[in-house]
Each structure stands twice: as structure tokens, then as C-alpha cells.
Coordinates of C-alpha atoms and ligand atoms in Angstrom, one line a residue:
Chain A
X196 CA -22.4 -3.7 1.9
X197 CA -25.9 -2.9 3.1
X198 CA -29.2 -4.4 1.7
X199 CA -32.5 -2.6 2.1
X200 CA -35.8 -4.0 0.9
X201 CA -38.8 -1.7 0.5
X202 CA -41.8 -2.9 -1.4
X203 CA -40.4 -4.9 -4.4
X204 CA -37.2 -2.9 -4.5
X205 CA -33.9 -4.2 -3.2
X206 CA -31.3 -1.4 -2.7
X207 CA -27.8 -2.7 -2.4
X208 CA -25.4 -0.1 -1.0
X209 CA -21.9 -1.1 -2.0
X210 CA -18.7 0.2 -0.4
X211 CA -15.0 -0.1 -0.9
X212 CA -13.3 -1.7 -3.8
X213 CA -15.4 -3.8 -6.3
X214 CA -12.9 -6.5 -7.4
X215 CA -13.4 -10.2 -7.9
X216 CA -13.0 -10.9 -4.2
X217 CA -15.8 -8.5 -3.3
X218 CA -17.9 -9.5 -6.3
X219 CA -18.2 -13.1 -4.9
X220 CA -19.6 -11.7 -1.7
X221 CA -22.1 -9.4 -3.5
X222 CA -23.3 -12.2 -5.6
X223 CA -24.1 -14.4 -2.6
X224 CA -25.7 -11.7 -0.6
X225 CA -27.9 -10.2 -3.3
X226 CA -29.0 -13.5 -4.8
X227 CA -29.8 -14.7 -1.3
X228 CA -32.0 -11.7 -0.7
X229 CA -33.7 -12.1 -4.1
X230 CA -34.4 -15.8 -3.5
X231 CA -36.3 -14.9 -0.3
X232 CA -38.8 -13.5 -2.8
X233 CA -40.8 -10.5 -4.0
X234 CA -37.9 -8.5 -5.5
X235 CA -39.0 -6.8 -8.8
X236 CA -36.0 -4.5 -9.1
X237 CA -32.4 -4.4 -7.8
X238 CA -30.9 -1.0 -7.4
X239 CA -27.1 -0.8 -6.8
X240 CA -25.9 2.3 -5.0
X241 CA -22.3 2.9 -6.2
X242 CA -21.8 6.1 -4.2
X243 CA -19.3 4.4 -1.8
X244 CA -17.4 2.5 -4.5
X245 CA -13.8 3.9 -4.8
X246 CA -12.5 1.3 -7.2
X247 CA -14.0 -1.1 -9.7
X248 CA -12.5 -3.5 -12.3
X249 CA -14.3 -5.7 -14.9
X250 CA -15.5 -7.9 -12.0
X251 CA -18.1 -5.2 -11.4
X252 CA -19.4 -5.5 -15.0
X253 CA -19.7 -9.3 -14.5
X254 CA -21.7 -8.8 -11.3
X255 CA -24.1 -6.4 -12.9
X256 CA -24.5 -8.7 -15.9
X257 CA -25.2 -11.6 -13.6
X258 CA -27.9 -9.8 -11.7
X259 CA -29.4 -8.6 -14.9
X260 CA -29.7 -12.2 -16.2
X261 CA -31.2 -13.3 -12.9
X262 CA -33.8 -10.5 -12.9
X263 CA -34.6 -11.2 -16.5
X264 CA -35.5 -14.8 -15.6
X265 CA -37.7 -13.5 -12.7
X266 CA -39.3 -10.7 -14.9
X267 CA -37.6 -7.9 -13.0
X268 CA -34.9 -5.3 -13.7
X269 CA -31.6 -3.8 -12.5
X270 CA -30.6 -0.2 -12.0
X271 CA -27.6 1.7 -10.7
X272 CA -26.9 5.2 -9.4
X273 CA -23.9 7.0 -7.9
X274 CA -21.6 6.2 -10.8
X275 CA -18.4 8.3 -11.0
X276 CA -17.1 9.3 -14.4
X277 CA -14.5 6.6 -14.1
X278 CA -17.0 3.9 -13.4
X279 CA -19.1 5.2 -16.2
X280 CA -16.1 4.8 -18.6
X281 CA -15.8 1.1 -17.5
X282 CA -19.5 0.4 -17.9
X283 CA -19.5 2.1 -21.3
X284 CA -16.7 -0.2 -22.6
X285 CA -18.8 -3.3 -22.1
X286 CA -22.1 -2.2 -23.5
X287 CA -23.9 -3.0 -20.3
X288 CA -25.4 0.4 -20.2
X289 CA -27.8 -0.7 -23.0
X290 CA -29.4 -3.3 -20.7
X291 CA -29.4 -1.8 -17.2
X292 CA -30.6 1.6 -16.2
X293 CA -28.2 4.3 -15.0
X294 CA -29.9 6.8 -12.8
X295 CA -28.7 10.2 -11.6
X296 CA -29.9 9.9 -8.1
X297 CA -31.5 7.4 -5.6
X298 CA -34.8 9.2 -6.0
X299 CA -34.8 8.8 -9.7
X300 CA -33.8 5.1 -9.4
X301 CA -36.5 4.3 -6.8
X302 CA -39.1 6.4 -8.8
X303 CA -38.3 4.1 -11.7
X304 CA -37.7 6.7 -14.3
X305 CA -35.8 4.8 -16.9
Chain B
X129 CA 21.2 9.9 -16.0
X130 CA 18.1 7.9 -15.9
X131 CA 16.1 7.4 -12.8
X132 CA 15.3 3.8 -12.2
X133 CA 13.7 1.6 -9.5
X134 CA 12.1 -1.8 -9.4
X135 CA 10.3 -4.2 -7.1
X136 CA 8.8 -7.6 -7.1
X137 CA 6.0 -9.1 -5.0
X138 CA 5.1 -12.8 -4.7
X139 CA 1.9 -14.1 -3.1
X140 CA -0.4 -17.2 -3.2
X141 CA -3.5 -17.3 -5.4
X142 CA -6.0 -16.1 -2.8
X143 CA -8.6 -13.6 -3.9
X144 CA -8.0 -11.6 -0.7
X145 CA -4.5 -10.8 -2.2
X146 CA -6.0 -8.9 -5.1
X147 CA -6.3 -5.8 -3.0
X148 CA -2.9 -6.2 -1.6
X149 CA -1.4 -6.4 -5.1
X150 CA -3.1 -3.2 -6.2
X151 CA -2.0 -1.2 -3.1
X152 CA 1.6 -2.5 -3.3
X153 CA 1.9 -1.5 -6.9
X154 CA 0.2 1.9 -6.2
X155 CA 2.6 2.6 -3.3
X156 CA 5.5 1.8 -5.6
X157 CA 4.1 3.8 -8.6
X158 CA 3.6 6.8 -6.3
X159 CA 7.2 7.8 -6.7
X160 CA 6.2 8.9 -10.2
X161 CA 4.2 12.1 -10.3
X162 CA 0.9 10.6 -11.2
X163 CA -2.5 12.1 -11.7
X164 CA -5.4 10.4 -9.8
X165 CA -6.6 9.1 -13.2
X166 CA -3.2 7.6 -14.1
X167 CA -3.0 5.9 -10.6
X168 CA -6.5 4.4 -11.1
X169 CA -5.5 3.2 -14.6
X170 CA -2.6 1.3 -13.1
X171 CA -4.5 -0.1 -10.2
X172 CA -7.3 -1.3 -12.5
X173 CA -4.9 -3.0 -15.0
X174 CA -3.1 -4.7 -12.2
X175 CA -6.3 -5.9 -10.7
X176 CA -7.4 -7.4 -14.0
X177 CA -4.1 -9.3 -14.6
X178 CA -3.9 -10.6 -11.0
X179 CA -7.5 -11.7 -11.0
X180 CA -7.0 -13.6 -14.2
X181 CA -4.0 -15.4 -12.7
X182 CA -6.2 -16.4 -9.7
X183 CA -9.4 -17.2 -11.6
X184 CA -8.1 -18.7 -14.8
X185 CA -4.4 -19.4 -14.3
X186 CA -4.7 -21.5 -11.2
X187 CA -8.5 -22.2 -11.1
X188 CA -8.5 -24.9 -8.4
X189 CA -4.8 -25.4 -8.2
X190 CA -2.6 -23.8 -5.6
X191 CA 0.2 -21.6 -6.7
X192 CA 2.1 -18.3 -6.5
X193 CA 1.7 -15.1 -8.5
X194 CA 4.6 -12.7 -9.1
X195 CA 4.1 -9.0 -9.9
X196 CA 7.2 -7.1 -11.0
X197 CA 7.3 -3.3 -11.5
X198 CA 10.1 -1.4 -13.1
X199 CA 10.3 2.4 -13.4
X200 CA 12.7 3.9 -16.0
X201 CA 12.4 7.6 -16.1
X202 CA 8.7 8.3 -16.7
X203 CA 7.7 4.8 -17.9
X204 CA 6.3 2.1 -15.6
X205 CA 6.4 -1.5 -16.7
X206 CA 4.3 -4.1 -14.8
X207 CA 4.6 -7.9 -15.3
X208 CA 2.2 -10.3 -13.8
X209 CA 3.1 -14.0 -13.9
X210 CA 1.5 -17.3 -13.0
X211 CA 2.6 -20.9 -13.4
X212 CA -0.9 -22.1 -14.0
X213 CA -2.9 -23.6 -16.9
X214 CA -1.8 -21.2 -19.6
X215 CA -3.9 -19.9 -22.5
X216 CA -4.5 -22.0 -25.7
X217 CA -5.4 -19.2 -28.0
X218 CA -4.1 -15.8 -26.8
X219 CA -5.6 -13.9 -29.7
X220 CA -9.1 -15.2 -29.0
X221 CA -8.6 -14.6 -25.2
X222 CA -7.9 -11.0 -25.8
X223 CA -11.1 -10.3 -27.7
X224 CA -13.6 -8.1 -25.9
X225 CA -16.4 -10.1 -24.2
X226 CA -14.7 -13.4 -24.6
X227 CA -14.5 -15.4 -21.4
X228 CA -14.0 -19.1 -20.8
X229 CA -15.7 -18.8 -17.4
X230 CA -19.1 -17.1 -17.8
X231 CA -20.5 -19.3 -14.9
X232 CA -18.1 -17.4 -12.6
X233 CA -19.6 -14.1 -13.9
X234 CA -16.4 -13.1 -15.6
X235 CA -17.3 -10.4 -18.2
X236 CA -14.6 -11.1 -20.8
X237 CA -13.5 -7.5 -20.5
X238 CA -10.3 -8.0 -18.5
X239 CA -7.8 -7.8 -21.4
X240 CA -9.8 -5.0 -23.0
X241 CA -9.6 -3.0 -19.7
X242 CA -5.8 -3.5 -19.5
X243 CA -5.4 -2.4 -23.1
X244 CA -7.6 0.7 -22.5
X245 CA -5.7 1.9 -19.4
X246 CA -2.1 1.0 -20.3
X247 CA -0.1 2.0 -23.4
X248 CA 1.2 -1.5 -24.2
X249 CA 0.0 -5.0 -23.2
X250 CA 1.8 -8.1 -24.3
X251 CA 0.9 -11.7 -23.3
X252 CA 3.0 -14.8 -23.5
X253 CA 1.5 -18.1 -22.4
X254 CA 2.1 -21.8 -22.8
X255 CA -0.4 -24.5 -21.9
X256 CA 0.6 -26.2 -18.6
X257 CA 3.4 -23.7 -18.1
X258 CA 1.7 -20.5 -17.3
X259 CA 1.0 -16.9 -18.4
X260 CA 2.9 -13.7 -18.3
X261 CA 1.3 -10.4 -19.0
X262 CA 3.5 -7.3 -19.4
X263 CA 2.0 -3.9 -19.4
X264 CA 3.7 -0.5 -20.0
X265 CA 2.4 3.0 -19.3
X266 CA 4.2 6.3 -20.0
X267 CA 3.4 8.9 -17.4
X268 CA 2.9 12.3 -18.9
X269 CA 5.3 14.9 -17.4
X270 CA 3.6 17.4 -15.1
X271 CA 5.0 20.9 -14.9
Chain C
X243 CA -8.6 -25.0 10.4
X244 CA -6.1 -22.3 10.6
X245 CA -6.2 -19.2 8.3
X246 CA -2.9 -18.6 6.6
X247 CA -1.5 -16.2 4.0
X248 CA 1.9 -15.0 3.0
X249 CA 3.7 -12.6 0.7
X250 CA 7.2 -11.6 -0.2
X251 CA 8.5 -8.3 -1.6
X252 CA 12.0 -7.6 -3.0
X253 CA 13.4 -4.2 -3.9
X254 CA 16.8 -2.5 -4.2
X255 CA 18.4 -0.5 -1.4
X256 CA 17.0 2.9 -2.2
X257 CA 15.8 5.0 0.7
X258 CA 12.7 5.9 -1.4
X259 CA 11.6 2.3 -1.0
X260 CA 11.3 2.6 2.8
X261 CA 7.8 4.0 2.3
X262 CA 6.9 1.4 -0.3
X263 CA 7.9 -1.4 2.1
X264 CA 5.8 0.0 4.9
X265 CA 2.7 0.5 2.8
X266 CA 3.0 -3.0 1.2
X267 CA 3.3 -4.7 4.6
X268 CA 0.4 -2.6 6.0
X269 CA -1.8 -3.5 3.0
X270 CA -1.1 -7.1 3.6
X271 CA -1.5 -6.9 7.4
X272 CA -4.9 -5.2 6.9
X273 CA -6.5 -8.6 6.4
X274 CA -6.1 -9.1 10.2
X275 CA -8.5 -7.0 12.2
X276 CA -6.0 -4.5 13.5
X277 CA -6.4 -1.4 15.7
X278 CA -4.8 1.8 14.4
X279 CA -2.2 1.3 17.1
X280 CA -1.3 -2.2 16.1
X281 CA -1.0 -1.1 12.4
X282 CA 1.3 1.7 13.5
X283 CA 3.4 -0.7 15.5
X284 CA 3.9 -2.9 12.5
X285 CA 4.7 -0.1 10.1
X286 CA 7.2 1.4 12.5
X287 CA 9.0 -1.9 13.1
X288 CA 9.2 -2.6 9.4
X289 CA 10.5 0.9 8.8
X290 CA 13.3 0.3 11.3
X291 CA 14.4 -3.0 9.9
X292 CA 14.3 -1.9 6.3
X293 CA 16.2 1.3 7.1
X294 CA 18.9 -0.7 8.8
X295 CA 19.3 -2.9 5.8
X296 CA 19.7 0.2 3.6
X297 CA 21.9 2.3 5.9
X298 CA 24.0 -0.3 7.6
X299 CA 23.5 -3.5 5.6
X300 CA 24.5 -2.2 2.2
X301 CA 26.0 1.2 3.2
X302 CA 27.5 2.2 -0.2
X303 CA 27.0 -1.2 -1.9
X304 CA 24.1 -2.0 -4.2
X305 CA 21.8 -4.8 -3.2
X306 CA 18.3 -6.2 -2.7
X307 CA 16.2 -6.3 0.4
X308 CA 13.6 -9.0 0.9
X309 CA 10.6 -8.6 3.2
X310 CA 8.5 -11.6 3.9
X311 CA 5.2 -11.6 5.8
X312 CA 3.3 -14.6 7.1
X313 CA -0.1 -14.7 8.8
X314 CA -1.1 -17.7 10.8
X315 CA -4.4 -17.2 12.5
X316 CA -3.9 -14.0 14.6
X317 CA -0.1 -13.9 14.4
X318 CA 1.9 -11.9 11.9
X319 CA 5.6 -12.8 11.3
X320 CA 7.7 -10.4 9.3
X321 CA 11.3 -11.2 8.1
X322 CA 13.6 -8.5 6.7
X323 CA 16.7 -9.8 5.0
X324 CA 19.8 -8.1 3.4
X325 CA 22.9 -9.7 1.9
X326 CA 25.1 -6.9 3.1
X327 CA 27.9 -6.4 5.6
X328 CA 26.4 -8.3 8.5
X329 CA 26.7 -7.4 12.2
X330 CA 29.9 -8.4 14.2
X331 CA 28.3 -8.3 17.6
X332 CA 24.5 -8.6 17.6
X333 CA 24.1 -8.3 21.4
X334 CA 25.9 -4.9 21.4
X335 CA 24.0 -3.8 18.3
X336 CA 20.7 -4.4 20.0
X337 CA 21.6 -2.2 23.0
X338 CA 19.5 1.0 23.2
X339 CA 21.4 4.1 21.9
X340 CA 24.2 2.0 20.3
X341 CA 24.9 3.1 16.8
X342 CA 27.9 2.6 14.5
X343 CA 26.8 5.5 12.4
X344 CA 26.3 8.6 14.6
X345 CA 27.5 10.8 11.7
X346 CA 24.5 9.7 9.7
X347 CA 22.3 10.8 12.7
X348 CA 21.2 7.3 13.5
X349 CA 19.9 7.3 17.0
X350 CA 20.8 3.8 18.0
X351 CA 17.1 3.2 18.8
X352 CA 16.1 1.0 15.9
X353 CA 16.3 -2.4 17.6
X354 CA 14.7 -1.0 20.7
X355 CA 11.8 0.4 18.7
X356 CA 11.3 -3.0 17.0
X357 CA 11.4 -4.8 20.4
X358 CA 8.9 -2.3 21.9
X359 CA 6.3 -2.6 19.1
X360 CA 6.6 -6.3 18.3
X361 CA 6.2 -9.3 20.6
X362 CA 9.4 -11.1 19.5
X363 CA 12.5 -10.0 17.6
X364 CA 15.3 -12.3 16.6
X365 CA 18.4 -11.3 14.6
X366 CA 20.7 -13.6 12.7
X367 CA 23.7 -12.1 11.0
X368 CA 27.1 -13.1 9.6
X369 CA 29.9 -10.7 8.5
X370 CA 30.1 -10.5 4.8
X371 CA 26.9 -12.6 4.4
X372 CA 24.1 -10.4 5.6
X373 CA 21.4 -9.9 8.3
X374 CA 18.0 -11.4 8.8
X375 CA 15.6 -9.8 11.3
X376 CA 12.5 -11.8 12.2
X377 CA 9.7 -10.1 14.1
X378 CA 6.4 -11.6 15.4
X379 CA 3.3 -9.8 16.7
X380 CA 0.2 -11.5 18.1
X381 CA -2.9 -9.5 17.2
X382 CA -5.4 -9.3 20.0
X383 CA -8.8 -10.6 19.0
X384 CA -11.5 -8.0 18.6
X385 CA -15.1 -8.8 19.4
Chain D
X36 CA 8.1 20.8 4.6
X37 CA 7.8 24.6 5.1
X38 CA 10.4 26.8 6.8
X39 CA 9.5 30.2 8.3
X40 CA 11.9 32.5 9.9
X41 CA 10.7 35.3 12.3
X42 CA 13.3 37.1 14.4
X43 CA 15.7 34.5 15.6
X44 CA 13.2 31.7 15.4
X45 CA 13.1 29.1 12.6
X46 CA 9.8 27.2 12.5
X47 CA 10.0 24.0 10.5
X48 CA 6.6 22.6 9.5
X49 CA 6.9 18.9 8.8
X50 CA 4.4 16.8 6.9
X51 CA 4.0 13.2 5.9
X52 CA 6.1 10.4 7.1
X53 CA 9.3 11.1 9.0
X54 CA 11.5 8.2 8.1
X55 CA 15.2 8.0 7.1
X56 CA 14.4 9.1 3.5
X57 CA 12.6 12.3 4.7
X58 CA 15.1 12.8 7.6
X59 CA 17.9 13.4 5.1
X60 CA 15.9 16.1 3.4
X61 CA 15.0 17.8 6.7
X62 CA 18.6 17.8 7.8
X63 CA 19.8 19.5 4.6
X64 CA 17.0 22.1 4.5
X65 CA 17.2 23.1 8.2
X66 CA 20.9 23.2 8.5
X67 CA 21.0 25.3 5.3
X68 CA 18.6 27.8 6.8
X69 CA 20.5 27.9 10.1
X70 CA 23.8 28.5 8.3
X71 CA 22.4 31.6 6.6
X72 CA 22.6 32.9 10.2
X73 CA 20.8 34.5 13.0
X74 CA 18.8 31.5 14.2
X75 CA 18.6 31.2 18.0
X76 CA 15.9 28.6 18.2
X77 CA 14.5 25.9 15.9
X78 CA 10.9 24.9 16.4
X79 CA 9.6 21.8 14.7
X80 CA 5.8 21.7 14.0
X81 CA 4.9 18.0 14.1
X82 CA 1.1 18.6 13.5
X83 CA 1.3 17.2 10.0
X84 CA 3.4 14.1 10.8
X85 CA 1.4 11.0 10.4
X86 CA 4.3 8.5 10.9
X87 CA 7.7 8.6 12.5
X88 CA 10.4 6.0 13.2
X89 CA 13.6 6.4 15.1
X90 CA 15.0 8.5 12.3
X91 CA 13.0 11.3 13.7
X92 CA 14.8 11.0 17.0
X93 CA 18.2 11.2 15.2
X94 CA 17.0 14.3 13.3
X95 CA 16.0 16.1 16.6
X96 CA 19.2 15.0 18.3
X97 CA 21.3 16.3 15.4
X98 CA 19.6 19.7 15.4
X99 CA 20.0 19.8 19.2
X100 CA 23.8 19.3 18.8
X101 CA 24.0 21.9 16.1
X102 CA 22.1 24.5 18.2
X103 CA 24.2 23.7 21.2
X104 CA 27.3 24.6 19.3
X105 CA 25.7 27.8 18.2
X106 CA 24.4 28.6 21.6
X107 CA 20.7 28.1 20.7
X108 CA 17.9 25.6 21.4
X109 CA 15.4 23.2 19.9
X110 CA 11.7 22.8 20.6
X111 CA 8.8 20.9 19.2
X112 CA 5.0 21.0 19.3
X113 CA 2.1 19.1 17.8
X114 CA 3.3 15.8 19.1
X115 CA 0.7 12.9 19.0
X116 CA 0.6 10.4 21.9
X117 CA 2.3 7.9 19.6
X118 CA 5.2 10.3 18.7
X119 CA 5.4 11.1 22.4
X120 CA 5.9 7.4 23.2
X121 CA 8.8 7.3 20.6
X122 CA 10.5 10.4 22.0
X123 CA 10.1 9.2 25.5
X124 CA 12.0 5.9 24.7
X125 CA 15.1 7.7 23.7
X126 CA 15.5 10.2 26.6
X127 CA 15.5 13.1 24.1
X128 CA 12.7 14.8 26.0
X129 CA 15.2 15.7 28.6
X130 CA 17.2 17.9 26.3
X131 CA 14.7 19.5 23.9
X132 CA 11.5 21.3 24.9
X133 CA 8.1 19.8 24.1
X134 CA 5.4 22.5 23.9
X135 CA 1.6 22.1 23.9
X136 CA 1.1 24.7 21.2
X137 CA 2.8 26.9 18.6
X138 CA 2.1 30.0 20.7
X139 CA 3.8 28.4 23.7
X140 CA 6.7 27.3 21.6
X141 CA 7.2 30.7 20.1
X142 CA 6.6 32.5 23.4
X143 CA 9.5 30.4 24.7
X144 CA 8.0 29.0 27.8
X145 CA 10.1 26.0 28.5
Ligands
LIG540 N1 -3.6 -15.9 -16.4 C1 -4.4 -16.6 -17.2 N2 -4.3 -18.0 -17.3 C2 -5.2 -18.7 -18.1 N3 -6.1 -18.2 -18.9 C3 -6.3 -16.9 -18.9 C4 -5.4 -16.0 -18.1 N4 -5.8 -14.7 -18.3 C5 -6.8 -14.8 -19.2 N5 -7.1 -16.1 -19.5 C6 -8.1 -16.5 -20.5 O1 -8.5 -15.4 -21.3 C7 -9.9 -15.2 -21.2 C8 -10.2 -13.7 -21.3 O2 -9.7 -13.0 -20.2 P1 -10.3 -11.5 -19.9 O3 -10.4 -10.7 -21.1 O4 -9.5 -11.0 -18.7 O5 -11.8 -11.9 -19.4 P2 -12.3 -12.6 -18.1 O6 -11.3 -12.7 -17.1 O7 -13.5 -11.8 -17.7 O8 -12.7 -14.0 -18.6 C9 -10.3 -15.8 -19.9 O9 -11.7 -16.1 -19.9 C10 -9.4 -17.0 -19.9 O10 -9.9 -18.0 -20.7
LIG541 N1 21.0 -4.9 8.6 C1 22.1 -4.5 9.3 N2 23.3 -4.7 8.7 C2 24.4 -4.4 9.4 N3 24.5 -3.8 10.6 C3 23.3 -3.5 11.2 C4 22.0 -3.9 10.6 N4 21.0 -3.5 11.4 C5 21.6 -3.0 12.5 N5 23.0 -3.0 12.4 C6 24.0 -2.5 13.4 O1 23.3 -2.4 14.6 C7 23.4 -1.0 15.1 C8 22.2 -0.7 15.9 O2 21.0 -0.7 15.1 P1 19.8 0.2 15.6 O3 19.4 -0.2 17.0 O4 18.7 0.0 14.5 O5 20.2 1.7 15.6 P2 20.6 2.7 14.4 O6 20.1 2.1 13.1 O7 20.0 3.9 14.7 O8 22.1 2.7 14.3 C9 23.6 -0.2 13.9 O9 24.2 1.0 14.2 C10 24.5 -1.1 13.0 O10 25.8 -1.0 13.4

């Protein structure tokens, strides 16, 4: 996992397998970075995620709630068809933005 | 004659064992001629059931989780068992988006994911005794 | 405080399970910070012990093999057990190039390979009861 | 596994993990091809072998004995440092030829 902050945007580059074990670490790292301040938008880069279960949905939902409190938003890009299927099941696609590329995500087209 | 094989794995309720359980089941399932999609379905369903045993079954207790796999011809049956708290109302627990642990950022989608990716999911549970989830998937024959 | 974890796998004596056993142990061992070389050492040693249980332990019998792994800090201990024929003379069996089954193209190098790739190998066996091979490897700390 | 016969040379291209399970299949396939006749030399291509245990030693030893009876020989190429270590342990390198390349193996430099 790599975190990059530019302006008010926090890009979180995930890698490996997004299960409950990894979700706990993502939560800590991301919320820590957000608490330091000045984050208006969290963008998750899923390009390197080879596996995800419903823990990933919970993680996105949790960050959405956090950013809602702070008046910000959450977006994702690099979603494979399989991850898209998982996200679709939960209805989370209605509240966070799915982008086709990093450029689009950072540009803020939503 | 039917081809059959089976295996069992037992491990303590550490979240670092979620990945181990997935890979072990995948390595065993690989003797079936699986598509990438079918393999992912199985890994995801196992991950959900094992995570539930860790997060809900044992919560702050210590205990062991058992995963059994059986292959009979082109069907794989996977059973995940814990001797933890058990589920009071299984029907309610299986509803999409229902979770008893929102503060742990569970999404309530675990059972729904298992049902989506496997052909059959049955749950038997008793309070104070534990929970057993049995899942079956028929693998489509490849030419 | 010491880090510890453990797991056990149980499977029938089919040669197709040799690969499963290797991958399961490798997936579990991966929580240690292993070099490619150390990982190969472990997989090879497990393969030897499990193959012995299948080829010599059970021969034409049917039975189950148990592989247990324990991690305590930076040491991994692997135990492979069968309830098969047992070994009459363990000392002789451990000699390089000794095999009781040359017609099956066994090379007699199994125990030698285990001893080369692991730090400690102990064998307990009783005729008609079975064989247990316990192997330990200390993983060198990486910076 | 792929078998190619050119002239009196049988090239056996192995792949995957050379354990006891796979060794049984190699034995059957190779001995079958040799029995059809006219094989003076068996060359094993180990390039695709990612794992080997002592079953591989037994397999090579067995083919060496077979070819000795028939007045032929056995060679191998594509041996990784790790496989080389395993072969060295058993003394088998004294009786079969290890080549650095397919060309060398087929050319018969020994
Ligand atoms: N092994 C288990 N032991 C005890 N309770 C469980 C177990 N598995 C599931 N549950 C209960 O069922 C609920 C729904 O499970 P699930 O659909 O997987 O969603 P989630 O895990 O996200 O909460 C859980 O919140 C929990 O209350
Ligand atoms: N699990 C076992 N049960 C019974 N006999 C065994 C077992 N493991 C090893 N042996 C005996 O020890 C001998 C030497 O074993 P090993 O060094 O692994 O060589 P190989 O397997 O090639 O014969 C075997 O030939 C067999 O007689």
C-alpha cells in the first residue's frame, strides 16, 4: 500500500489481496493520513488488487462515511470486471464514484 | 467410477490465516479443471466464511477453525466450522446488508457473496456451540 | 512476546495431494520473511516426507497423512505423520541412497534431501503403527 | 510434457513440478516412446521445471539404466542452480551428461 497526497487529494494505491486482514491495515493508514488534515477526496487505486472479498466493500463504505462527516468524497479506479461485480452487489456504486482512469479520478469528473 | 478426494485444514483464529485458508483450498481445488472465474468464486466464498468465523464466531475468544473440502466428480463441497458464539437468527443473518458488527466495518454482504458465487450454501448454528457453513459448487465440464 | 501460529492439514494418500501439501505449507510459511531459497528448501523437504508417507508408509493401503506446521518466532517446525507400515531400521533408512523400493524408481535420497534443506530432522517410527518425521528450520532474519 | 523425436534422439520437455506424482507420468510416456524403437539418446529439457524433489533423481536414474541396457545414453539441459544442487547430492552427474544448452545436448558434446 502506498499513500500519496497532492493538494487535497489522497491517492491510496492498494496491492495484493483485499481481505479482512488487509482491510484493518488500510483503515488505520488511510484514516491516519486523513486525520493529519486537508484531505477533500480519497481516491483508491485498485489496479494492483488481485483479490477482494466483502471486506473491501466495508472499507470503502467506512471511508465514505468518514469523508461525508468531513465534507469530502471517495472515488476509485482500476476496478476489474470481477471487483465491479462485487461492488455492484452492495449498492456502494451509488455513493462512491467509479472512474475509468487515474486522470479522470484526479480530474474529478464524477 | 467416481473420482473423489478430500482434505481438512485446521488453524487458529488469526486474521493472517485468512490468506492461508484461501490458498490451501485453491491448491486443492486446482485438481478440478477450473476457469479463473470459478477459482475466484471459490476463493472469495472461503474468505467470507473464514472471516466470519474469525470476526463473529470467536470475536475476542481464542479458538480453531476447520475447513474441509471434498471433491466428488465435478462437485466441490467446502465446510467451514467454528466452535464460537453461534448465530441466534440464521435467517436474519443471511439477509443482504445485515451485520451485527458495523463498527468493525463489516458490510453485511458475506453470506450474499457466498450465495452468489457458490451453487448451494447451508448454515447450521447453535448459540454457545458454534457455526458450520457448507457450500457446494458444481464445476462445468470443459471440453 | 513471541509470535506464534500453527496449522494442520489432513488428506488421503493420493499422489495428487503431494502438490497440495507443498502449496499449503508454502502458503502458511509465507508469513515468515523467507528468501526464495528458504521457501524452496521447505517445499522440497515437505515433498520428500509426504511422498514417503504415500509410497512407503501406506504402499497399497488406504490411509490419511497429517502435516502440522508451527511457527515460533523465526523457526518453523513441520511434522509429517502416517499410520502406515512403519520403518524397521530408521538408521539404515536414513542412509543416502538406501531405498527399499528401487523398482518404484525411488532414489534413496529422500531423507538426505530433508537433512540438507532443514536444520533438524527427527524420525520416530514403529512397525505396524506408523511414522512421524519432524523437521525444523530457523529462518535467518532479513533487515 | 512434450516429446520430440528427431533421428535417434528423443527430447523430453518437462514442465511444472517434478515430484513423485509427475515422475510416474514421465516414466510411462518416455519408456513408451523408447519402446517404439530407434532411440539412442534421451535428452531431458529442464527449462520449464520450477520444482524438483528426489523423485527427479530416481526418474533420471531409471532412464539411465534403461538406455544402458539398450546401448544408449541420457543427457539433460536447462538445469537451474537449485536443481544442480539436488543432482550433485546423488552422484548422478557422474553417469548422465549435463549440457549447457539444447544445441550442445543435441550436438552430443559430452
Ligand atoms: N461464524 C459466525 N459466527 C457467529 N456469527 C456469525 C458467523 N457468521 C456470520 N455471523 C452473523 O451473521 C451476520 C451476517 O454475516 P455476513 O453476511 O457475512 O456479513 P458481515 O460478516 O459483513 O457482518 C454477521 O454480522 C454475524 O452477526
Ligand atoms: N513414511 C515411511 N513409512 C515407511 N517407510 C519409510 C517411510 N519413509 C521412509 N521409509 C523407508 O526409508 C527408506 C529411505 O527413505 P528415503 O531416504 O526417503 O528414500 P526413498 O524414498 O527414495 O526410498 C525408504 O525406502 C523406506 O524403506
